[in-house]
Each structure stands twice: as C-alpha cells, then as structure tokens.
Amino acid sequence: MLSVRPSRALLETIAGLAYPRHCAVCEAPLRAGRVLCADCRRSRTRLEGARCATCSQPFGGALEPGFRCMNCGDLQLSFDFATSAYRSRGAVRELIHHFKYNKHLHLRHLLGRMLREGFGDARVRSLGVDGIVPVPLHPTREREREFNQSAVLASVAAEGLRLPVEDCLRRTRYTSTQTHFHREERFENLAGAFALRRGVDPSGRHLALVDDVLTTGSTADACARVLKDAGAAAVVVITVARG
Ligand SMILES: [Zn+2]
Ligand SMILES: [Zn+2]
C-alpha cells in the first residue's frame, strides 16, 4: 500500500539538501538537521576566567576587578566594553571561516545563537541594550562576498532577543585587508572609515555593535566612535568569538 506520509528517508533527504549531512568542522557523519558532531560541539572554547574589563582579552590567574590590559590602557577606546561567549579557536574559528569565506550560509543559525549567548554577559544585562547595530561592509566588499556576515548574524541573534536590528552605519572607505598592519596602524587605517547613515539618530541609545570576531578591536572602535559622536549613551561590542 502506498503511504501518504513522507518516509523518514525522504525527510532526511530533504533536510540534507539544506543541511549537509556531515559535521561542518570534522566531516563526521551526522543526523539530519545537525551542524556539528558532539565532539566538535563540546570542543568549542568558551571565553571564561580572568580577562580585560574592556576588550575581554583573557589572562591566566586572578585579576583585580575592573583590570584593563595594557593595550586598552594605552588607547582611548570608544566602546564601553567588548564581550563574547566563545574564543576564536579550533572548531569556532573553523565555523566562522566556513561561514564567512566559504559561504556556508546554513551556519548562520548556529553562529547567530552563539552570538546571542554573548548577550547573556551580566554587564550587558544590567546595562540593557535597546538596539543591535551590525558592522557594515563597504559596498564593493559586500558585492565580492555576496553578504555581510555581521548583518546576517545580527538578524539571527535579534530574533530570540526581541531587539531591533538598526543598520545605523555605512562604510565610506574601502580598506584593504589589515592583516599585515601592526596594531596601531590598524587603528589609524580605520579612523574615518565609517559614517552614520542619513536619518539615523542614536542619541541616548544603548547599542550593541555586533560582528563575527573581535581581534584588535580597531573596527569596533571606529564604528563605536561614530555612534558615540552622534550621541549614543552606550556602545557595547558583542561578537561570536574573541580572537
Ligand atoms: Zn565534528
Ligand atoms: Zn583590553
């Protein structure tokens, strides 16, 4: 007799079209609908323990409350603090790489949830965030990549947080890849690379600037400066991972 209900095998085939059937990191076979195998899920490194109160750079051992690292002590950073739930290591770094550069867009659900975990930081909760601002890409870069990873992750994270995504910023200058620059050069290279979109008024707002990874903080600093100069009361930086 012909069954009118789709078989489990058929459902798994359909799910397999949207979600590859192998772990996104180690390629171990998976049940349909999963993205990571149990080992890779567990191996994601959490950002925990003592860290800089501003940039979240971890340090071994005990630190004074409110400790700031030397880098943050030297710089007048524009954001209030940066936080993440994960470190950009191993499985987490690979996930972000596959998403961003190999265009594995199905990873947005997992990475968006990991970004949302960053909003669980006690300081973020006590501050109270009222809008999420993605880091913009220059239009030329967005055409090359075909999507803005920050905007995609912001919209996934925003769903569960019931916060609006506010596309406040635009990138005015195309900056080449920064990897060959020293820390100070990165900050100088990005100064003035972002501007407020027309008609946007962030005055008095508590905004969360979101991105995939925070490394030196130069991009986040340049974006936060624009928001603060326009009157934002607080800008915190929340990323999927801390480099
Ligand atoms: Zn795996
Ligand atoms: Zn720091």
PDB file of C-alpha atoms and ligand atoms in Angstrom:
ATOM      1  CA  MET A   1       0.000   0.000   0.000  1.00  0.00           C
ATOM      2  CA  LEU A   2       1.249   3.480  -0.841  1.00  0.00           C
ATOM      3  CA  SER A   3       1.911   5.566   2.229  1.00  0.00           C
ATOM      4  CA  VAL A   4       0.691   9.157   2.116  1.00  0.00           C
ATOM      5  CA  ARG A   5       3.122  10.188   4.826  1.00  0.00           C
ATOM      6  CA  PRO A   6       6.610  11.073   3.636  1.00  0.00           C
ATOM      7  CA  SER A   7       9.071   8.448   4.751  1.00  0.00           C
ATOM      8  CA  ARG A   8      11.798   9.262   7.236  1.00  0.00           C
ATOM      9  CA  ALA A   9      14.335   8.651   4.474  1.00  0.00           C
ATOM     10  CA  LEU A  10      12.628  11.221   2.248  1.00  0.00           C
ATOM     11  CA  LEU A  11      12.502  13.785   5.055  1.00  0.00           C
ATOM     12  CA  GLU A  12      16.169  13.243   5.742  1.00  0.00           C
ATOM     13  CA  THR A  13      16.966  13.679   2.065  1.00  0.00           C
ATOM     14  CA  ILE A  14      15.084  16.985   2.021  1.00  0.00           C
ATOM     15  CA  ALA A  15      16.802  18.132   5.217  1.00  0.00           C
ATOM     16  CA  GLY A  16      20.120  17.065   3.715  1.00  0.00           C
ATOM     17  CA  LEU A  17      19.628  19.499   0.847  1.00  0.00           C
ATOM     18  CA  ALA A  18      19.500  22.397   3.299  1.00  0.00           C
ATOM     19  CA  TYR A  19      21.905  20.990   5.862  1.00  0.00           C
ATOM     20  CA  PRO A  20      24.923  18.962   4.805  1.00  0.00           C
ATOM     21  CA  ARG A  21      24.966  15.549   6.449  1.00  0.00           C
ATOM     22  CA  HIS A  22      28.493  15.882   7.751  1.00  0.00           C
ATOM     23  CA  CYS A  23      29.896  17.844  10.668  1.00  0.00           C
ATOM     24  CA  ALA A  24      30.854  21.346   9.471  1.00  0.00           C
ATOM     25  CA  VAL A  25      34.226  21.034  11.188  1.00  0.00           C
ATOM     26  CA  CYS A  26      35.450  17.406  11.150  1.00  0.00           C
ATOM     27  CA  GLU A  27      33.114  15.921   8.494  1.00  0.00           C
ATOM     28  CA  ALA A  28      31.933  13.083  10.751  1.00  0.00           C
ATOM     29  CA  PRO A  29      28.528  11.818   9.562  1.00  0.00           C
ATOM     30  CA  LEU A  30      25.576  13.495  11.290  1.00  0.00           C
ATOM     31  CA  ARG A  31      21.874  13.028  11.849  1.00  0.00           C
ATOM     32  CA  ALA A  32      19.842  15.315   9.577  1.00  0.00           C
ATOM     33  CA  GLY A  33      19.365  18.812  10.962  1.00  0.00           C
ATOM     34  CA  ARG A  34      22.603  18.823  12.944  1.00  0.00           C
ATOM     35  CA  VAL A  35      25.531  21.049  12.056  1.00  0.00           C
ATOM     36  CA  LEU A  36      28.221  19.894  14.468  1.00  0.00           C
ATOM     37  CA  CYS A  37      29.052  16.468  15.853  1.00  0.00           C
ATOM     38  CA  ALA A  38      29.008  16.071  19.641  1.00  0.00           C
ATOM     39  CA  ASP A  39      32.822  16.179  19.878  1.00  0.00           C
ATOM     40  CA  CYS A  40      33.132  19.424  17.910  1.00  0.00           C
ATOM     41  CA  ARG A  41      30.214  20.954  19.819  1.00  0.00           C
ATOM     42  CA  ARG A  42      31.970  20.201  23.096  1.00  0.00           C
ATOM     43  CA  SER A  43      35.356  21.344  21.813  1.00  0.00           C
ATOM     44  CA  ARG A  44      34.193  24.942  21.264  1.00  0.00           C
ATOM     45  CA  THR A  45      36.338  27.069  23.574  1.00  0.00           C
ATOM     46  CA  ARG A  46      34.373  29.333  25.894  1.00  0.00           C
ATOM     47  CA  LEU A  47      35.637  32.769  26.839  1.00  0.00           C
ATOM     48  CA  GLU A  48      35.880  32.410  30.579  1.00  0.00           C
ATOM     49  CA  GLY A  49      38.072  33.253  33.524  1.00  0.00           C
ATOM     50  CA  ALA A  50      40.000  36.436  34.211  1.00  0.00           C
ATOM     51  CA  ARG A  51      40.031  38.920  31.359  1.00  0.00           C
ATOM     52  CA  CYS A  52      40.411  42.586  30.495  1.00  0.00           C
ATOM     53  CA  ALA A  53      37.318  44.542  31.578  1.00  0.00           C
ATOM     54  CA  THR A  54      37.360  46.471  28.302  1.00  0.00           C
ATOM     55  CA  CYS A  55      38.416  44.166  25.469  1.00  0.00           C
ATOM     56  CA  SER A  56      37.887  40.756  27.125  1.00  0.00           C
ATOM     57  CA  GLN A  57      41.434  39.597  26.378  1.00  0.00           C
ATOM     58  CA  PRO A  58      41.819  36.606  28.722  1.00  0.00           C
ATOM     59  CA  PHE A  59      44.658  36.405  31.228  1.00  0.00           C
ATOM     60  CA  GLY A  60      45.591  33.431  33.349  1.00  0.00           C
ATOM     61  CA  GLY A  61      45.361  33.805  37.095  1.00  0.00           C
ATOM     62  CA  ALA A  62      43.463  36.252  39.251  1.00  0.00           C
ATOM     63  CA  LEU A  63      42.996  39.893  38.277  1.00  0.00           C
ATOM     64  CA  GLU A  64      41.783  42.942  40.177  1.00  0.00           C
ATOM     65  CA  PRO A  65      38.120  43.697  39.430  1.00  0.00           C
ATOM     66  CA  GLY A  66      37.984  46.175  36.542  1.00  0.00           C
ATOM     67  CA  PHE A  67      41.501  45.224  35.345  1.00  0.00           C
ATOM     68  CA  ARG A  68      42.366  46.712  31.948  1.00  0.00           C
ATOM     69  CA  CYS A  69      45.066  45.245  29.734  1.00  0.00           C
ATOM     70  CA  MET A  70      47.996  47.363  28.573  1.00  0.00           C
ATOM     71  CA  ASN A  71      46.569  47.744  25.083  1.00  0.00           C
ATOM     72  CA  CYS A  72      43.299  49.176  26.415  1.00  0.00           C
ATOM     73  CA  GLY A  73      45.161  51.355  28.918  1.00  0.00           C
ATOM     74  CA  ASP A  74      47.089  52.955  26.020  1.00  0.00           C
ATOM     75  CA  LEU A  75      44.088  53.608  23.803  1.00  0.00           C
ATOM     76  CA  GLN A  76      41.045  55.791  24.229  1.00  0.00           C
ATOM     77  CA  LEU A  77      38.614  53.154  23.011  1.00  0.00           C
ATOM     78  CA  SER A  78      35.186  54.409  22.020  1.00  0.00           C
ATOM     79  CA  PHE A  79      33.167  51.369  23.061  1.00  0.00           C
ATOM     80  CA  ASP A  80      32.305  50.711  26.705  1.00  0.00           C
ATOM     81  CA  PHE A  81      33.440  47.089  26.612  1.00  0.00           C
ATOM     82  CA  ALA A  82      33.546  44.083  24.303  1.00  0.00           C
ATOM     83  CA  THR A  83      32.373  40.594  25.142  1.00  0.00           C
ATOM     84  CA  SER A  84      31.807  37.172  23.557  1.00  0.00           C
ATOM     85  CA  ALA A  85      30.742  33.759  24.741  1.00  0.00           C
ATOM     86  CA  TYR A  86      33.498  31.959  22.788  1.00  0.00           C
ATOM     87  CA  ARG A  87      37.114  32.193  21.792  1.00  0.00           C
ATOM     88  CA  SER A  88      38.134  32.120  18.161  1.00  0.00           C
ATOM     89  CA  ARG A  89      39.995  28.830  18.376  1.00  0.00           C
ATOM     90  CA  GLY A  90      39.696  25.370  16.813  1.00  0.00           C
ATOM     91  CA  ALA A  91      36.114  24.470  15.929  1.00  0.00           C
ATOM     92  CA  VAL A  92      34.811  28.018  16.490  1.00  0.00           C
ATOM     93  CA  ARG A  93      37.406  29.557  14.206  1.00  0.00           C
ATOM     94  CA  GLU A  94      36.688  26.966  11.533  1.00  0.00           C
ATOM     95  CA  LEU A  95      32.940  27.560  11.721  1.00  0.00           C
ATOM     96  CA  ILE A  96      33.410  31.290  11.253  1.00  0.00           C
ATOM     97  CA  HIS A  97      35.823  30.720   8.379  1.00  0.00           C
ATOM     98  CA  HIS A  98      33.418  28.355   6.573  1.00  0.00           C
ATOM     99  CA  PHE A  99      30.582  30.826   7.061  1.00  0.00           C
ATOM    100  CA  LYS A 100      32.443  33.940   6.021  1.00  0.00           C
ATOM    101  CA  TYR A 101      34.794  32.812   3.286  1.00  0.00           C
ATOM    102  CA  ASN A 102      33.341  29.521   2.026  1.00  0.00           C
ATOM    103  CA  LYS A 103      29.808  30.980   2.127  1.00  0.00           C
ATOM    104  CA  HIS A 104      28.326  28.141   4.168  1.00  0.00           C
ATOM    105  CA  LEU A 105      25.280  30.250   4.947  1.00  0.00           C
ATOM    106  CA  HIS A 106      23.442  27.467   6.766  1.00  0.00           C
ATOM    107  CA  LEU A 107      25.940  28.025   9.614  1.00  0.00           C
ATOM    108  CA  ARG A 108      24.213  31.353  10.374  1.00  0.00           C
ATOM    109  CA  HIS A 109      21.726  29.658  12.715  1.00  0.00           C
ATOM    110  CA  LEU A 110      24.403  28.120  14.912  1.00  0.00           C
ATOM    111  CA  LEU A 111      26.685  31.173  14.795  1.00  0.00           C
ATOM    112  CA  GLY A 112      23.744  33.529  15.425  1.00  0.00           C
ATOM    113  CA  ARG A 113      22.852  31.529  18.545  1.00  0.00           C
ATOM    114  CA  MET A 114      26.489  31.659  19.669  1.00  0.00           C
ATOM    115  CA  LEU A 115      26.424  35.450  19.150  1.00  0.00           C
ATOM    116  CA  ARG A 116      23.222  35.653  21.187  1.00  0.00           C
ATOM    117  CA  GLU A 117      24.954  33.874  24.075  1.00  0.00           C
ATOM    118  CA  GLY A 118      27.245  36.912  24.312  1.00  0.00           C
ATOM    119  CA  PHE A 119      24.196  38.994  25.286  1.00  0.00           C
ATOM    120  CA  GLY A 120      23.990  36.866  28.444  1.00  0.00           C
ATOM    121  CA  ASP A 121      27.011  38.756  29.884  1.00  0.00           C
ATOM    122  CA  ALA A 122      25.921  40.223  33.255  1.00  0.00           C
ATOM    123  CA  ARG A 123      27.168  43.687  32.268  1.00  0.00           C
ATOM    124  CA  VAL A 124      25.110  43.642  29.075  1.00  0.00           C
ATOM    125  CA  ARG A 125      22.023  42.597  31.018  1.00  0.00           C
ATOM    126  CA  SER A 126      22.444  45.280  33.679  1.00  0.00           C
ATOM    127  CA  LEU A 127      23.078  47.973  31.056  1.00  0.00           C
ATOM    128  CA  GLY A 128      20.071  46.984  28.967  1.00  0.00           C
ATOM    129  CA  VAL A 129      20.596  47.104  25.203  1.00  0.00           C
ATOM    130  CA  ASP A 130      17.873  48.627  23.017  1.00  0.00           C
ATOM    131  CA  GLY A 131      19.196  48.026  19.513  1.00  0.00           C
ATOM    132  CA  ILE A 132      21.655  45.863  17.558  1.00  0.00           C
ATOM    133  CA  VAL A 133      23.978  47.517  15.046  1.00  0.00           C
ATOM    134  CA  PRO A 134      25.871  45.341  12.544  1.00  0.00           C
ATOM    135  CA  VAL A 135      29.350  46.377  11.426  1.00  0.00           C
ATOM    136  CA  PRO A 136      28.863  47.439   7.797  1.00  0.00           C
ATOM    137  CA  LEU A 137      30.938  46.246   4.868  1.00  0.00           C
ATOM    138  CA  HIS A 138      31.964  48.572   2.094  1.00  0.00           C
ATOM    139  CA  PRO A 139      29.547  48.035  -0.852  1.00  0.00           C
ATOM    140  CA  THR A 140      32.442  46.777  -3.002  1.00  0.00           C
ATOM    141  CA  ARG A 141      33.438  44.208  -0.383  1.00  0.00           C
ATOM    142  CA  GLU A 142      29.805  43.166   0.103  1.00  0.00           C
ATOM    143  CA  ARG A 143      29.476  42.549  -3.635  1.00  0.00           C
ATOM    144  CA  GLU A 144      32.600  40.397  -3.550  1.00  0.00           C
ATOM    145  CA  ARG A 145      31.449  38.375  -0.553  1.00  0.00           C
ATOM    146  CA  GLU A 146      27.765  38.463  -1.549  1.00  0.00           C
ATOM    147  CA  PHE A 147      26.630  39.031   2.028  1.00  0.00           C
ATOM    148  CA  ASN A 148      27.539  40.972   5.143  1.00  0.00           C
ATOM    149  CA  GLN A 149      28.322  38.390   7.802  1.00  0.00           C
ATOM    150  CA  SER A 150      27.658  40.836  10.652  1.00  0.00           C
ATOM    151  CA  ALA A 151      24.216  41.767   9.326  1.00  0.00           C
ATOM    152  CA  VAL A 152      23.237  38.117   8.801  1.00  0.00           C
ATOM    153  CA  LEU A 153      24.351  37.122  12.312  1.00  0.00           C
ATOM    154  CA  ALA A 154      22.707  40.230  13.815  1.00  0.00           C
ATOM    155  CA  SER A 155      19.347  39.295  12.349  1.00  0.00           C
ATOM    156  CA  VAL A 156      19.547  35.693  13.628  1.00  0.00           C
ATOM    157  CA  ALA A 157      20.589  36.838  17.122  1.00  0.00           C
ATOM    158  CA  ALA A 158      17.937  39.570  17.190  1.00  0.00           C
ATOM    159  CA  GLU A 159      15.083  37.111  16.651  1.00  0.00           C
ATOM    160  CA  GLY A 160      15.437  35.473  20.048  1.00  0.00           C
ATOM    161  CA  LEU A 161      16.368  38.698  21.823  1.00  0.00           C
ATOM    162  CA  ARG A 162      13.386  40.723  20.608  1.00  0.00           C
ATOM    163  CA  LEU A 163      15.638  43.606  19.770  1.00  0.00           C
ATOM    164  CA  PRO A 164      15.567  45.654  16.568  1.00  0.00           C
ATOM    165  CA  VAL A 165      18.482  45.457  14.131  1.00  0.00           C
ATOM    166  CA  GLU A 166      19.418  49.013  13.286  1.00  0.00           C
ATOM    167  CA  ASP A 167      21.534  49.493  10.211  1.00  0.00           C
ATOM    168  CA  CYS A 168      22.960  52.793  11.532  1.00  0.00           C
ATOM    169  CA  LEU A 169      26.357  52.782   9.886  1.00  0.00           C
ATOM    170  CA  ARG A 170      27.884  52.746   6.452  1.00  0.00           C
ATOM    171  CA  ARG A 171      31.442  52.137   5.445  1.00  0.00           C
ATOM    172  CA  THR A 172      32.744  55.083   3.498  1.00  0.00           C
ATOM    173  CA  ARG A 173      36.231  53.870   2.721  1.00  0.00           C
ATOM    174  CA  TYR A 174      37.349  50.609   1.214  1.00  0.00           C
ATOM    175  CA  THR A 175      40.250  49.414   3.314  1.00  0.00           C
ATOM    176  CA  SER A 176      42.427  46.607   2.078  1.00  0.00           C
ATOM    177  CA  THR A 177      42.931  43.624   4.319  1.00  0.00           C
ATOM    178  CA  GLN A 178      44.522  44.709   7.559  1.00  0.00           C
ATOM    179  CA  THR A 179      46.407  41.556   8.395  1.00  0.00           C
ATOM    180  CA  HIS A 180      49.828  42.986   7.506  1.00  0.00           C
ATOM    181  CA  PHE A 181      49.327  46.047   9.722  1.00  0.00           C
ATOM    182  CA  HIS A 182      50.530  46.424  13.260  1.00  0.00           C
ATOM    183  CA  ARG A 183      48.022  47.171  15.954  1.00  0.00           C
ATOM    184  CA  GLU A 184      48.457  50.972  15.902  1.00  0.00           C
ATOM    185  CA  GLU A 185      48.372  51.030  12.100  1.00  0.00           C
ATOM    186  CA  ARG A 186      45.060  49.182  12.123  1.00  0.00           C
ATOM    187  CA  PHE A 187      43.506  51.835  14.324  1.00  0.00           C
ATOM    188  CA  GLU A 188      44.865  54.641  12.123  1.00  0.00           C
ATOM    189  CA  ASN A 189      43.849  52.868   8.924  1.00  0.00           C
ATOM    190  CA  LEU A 190      40.222  52.674  10.066  1.00  0.00           C
ATOM    191  CA  ALA A 191      39.817  56.164  11.503  1.00  0.00           C
ATOM    192  CA  GLY A 192      37.098  57.847   9.460  1.00  0.00           C
ATOM    193  CA  ALA A 193      36.230  54.677   7.511  1.00  0.00           C
ATOM    194  CA  PHE A 194      32.639  54.645   8.866  1.00  0.00           C
ATOM    195  CA  ALA A 195      29.816  57.198   8.953  1.00  0.00           C
ATOM    196  CA  LEU A 196      26.276  57.457  10.207  1.00  0.00           C
ATOM    197  CA  ARG A 197      23.522  56.697   7.696  1.00  0.00           C
ATOM    198  CA  ARG A 198      21.274  59.611   6.831  1.00  0.00           C
ATOM    199  CA  GLY A 199      18.227  59.987   9.054  1.00  0.00           C
ATOM    200  CA  VAL A 200      19.619  57.849  11.881  1.00  0.00           C
ATOM    201  CA  ASP A 201      19.670  59.299  15.394  1.00  0.00           C
ATOM    202  CA  PRO A 202      21.396  57.147  18.022  1.00  0.00           C
ATOM    203  CA  SER A 203      21.313  59.826  20.733  1.00  0.00           C
ATOM    204  CA  GLY A 204      20.675  58.459  24.204  1.00  0.00           C
ATOM    205  CA  ARG A 205      20.588  54.854  22.952  1.00  0.00           C
ATOM    206  CA  HIS A 206      22.237  51.757  24.418  1.00  0.00           C
ATOM    207  CA  LEU A 207      23.511  49.947  21.338  1.00  0.00           C
ATOM    208  CA  ALA A 208      25.177  46.577  20.816  1.00  0.00           C
ATOM    209  CA  LEU A 209      27.587  46.624  17.899  1.00  0.00           C
ATOM    210  CA  VAL A 210      27.900  43.066  16.578  1.00  0.00           C
ATOM    211  CA  ASP A 211      30.461  41.271  14.438  1.00  0.00           C
ATOM    212  CA  ASP A 212      31.836  37.767  13.954  1.00  0.00           C
ATOM    213  CA  VAL A 213      35.203  38.146  15.677  1.00  0.00           C
ATOM    214  CA  LEU A 214      36.945  40.798  17.769  1.00  0.00           C
ATOM    215  CA  THR A 215      40.715  40.788  17.318  1.00  0.00           C
ATOM    216  CA  THR A 216      42.461  44.124  17.874  1.00  0.00           C
ATOM    217  CA  GLY A 217      39.143  45.953  18.298  1.00  0.00           C
ATOM    218  CA  SER A 218      40.106  48.545  15.675  1.00  0.00           C
ATOM    219  CA  THR A 219      36.964  48.027  13.554  1.00  0.00           C
ATOM    220  CA  ALA A 220      34.682  48.066  16.591  1.00  0.00           C
ATOM    221  CA  ASP A 221      36.418  51.179  17.897  1.00  0.00           C
ATOM    222  CA  ALA A 222      35.976  53.072  14.623  1.00  0.00           C
ATOM    223  CA  CYS A 223      32.262  52.137  14.468  1.00  0.00           C
ATOM    224  CA  ALA A 224      31.645  52.932  18.135  1.00  0.00           C
ATOM    225  CA  ARG A 225      33.299  56.332  17.709  1.00  0.00           C
ATOM    226  CA  VAL A 226      30.720  57.303  15.059  1.00  0.00           C
ATOM    227  CA  LEU A 227      27.831  56.175  17.286  1.00  0.00           C
ATOM    228  CA  LYS A 228      29.216  57.915  20.378  1.00  0.00           C
ATOM    229  CA  ASP A 229      29.959  61.127  18.449  1.00  0.00           C
ATOM    230  CA  ALA A 230      26.316  61.081  17.355  1.00  0.00           C
ATOM    231  CA  GLY A 231      25.204  60.883  20.982  1.00  0.00           C
ATOM    232  CA  ALA A 232      24.786  57.154  21.742  1.00  0.00           C
ATOM    233  CA  ALA A 233      24.764  56.776  25.543  1.00  0.00           C
ATOM    234  CA  ALA A 234      26.432  53.342  25.491  1.00  0.00           C
ATOM    235  CA  VAL A 235      28.027  51.126  22.851  1.00  0.00           C
ATOM    236  CA  VAL A 236      28.980  47.601  23.800  1.00  0.00           C
ATOM    237  CA  VAL A 237      30.597  45.227  21.327  1.00  0.00           C
ATOM    238  CA  ILE A 238      29.315  41.669  21.157  1.00  0.00           C
ATOM    239  CA  THR A 239      30.950  39.158  18.825  1.00  0.00           C
ATOM    240  CA  VAL A 240      30.568  35.437  18.224  1.00  0.00           C
ATOM    241  CA  ALA A 241      34.159  34.977  19.329  1.00  0.00           C
ATOM    242  CA  ARG A 242      37.130  36.764  20.825  1.00  0.00           C
ATOM    243  CA  GLY A 243      40.330  36.368  18.799  1.00  0.00           C
TER     244      GLY A 243
HETATM  245 ZN    ZN B   1      32.863  17.245  14.223  1.00  0.00          ZN
HETATM  246 ZN    ZN B   2      41.959  45.122  26.934  1.00  0.00          ZN
END
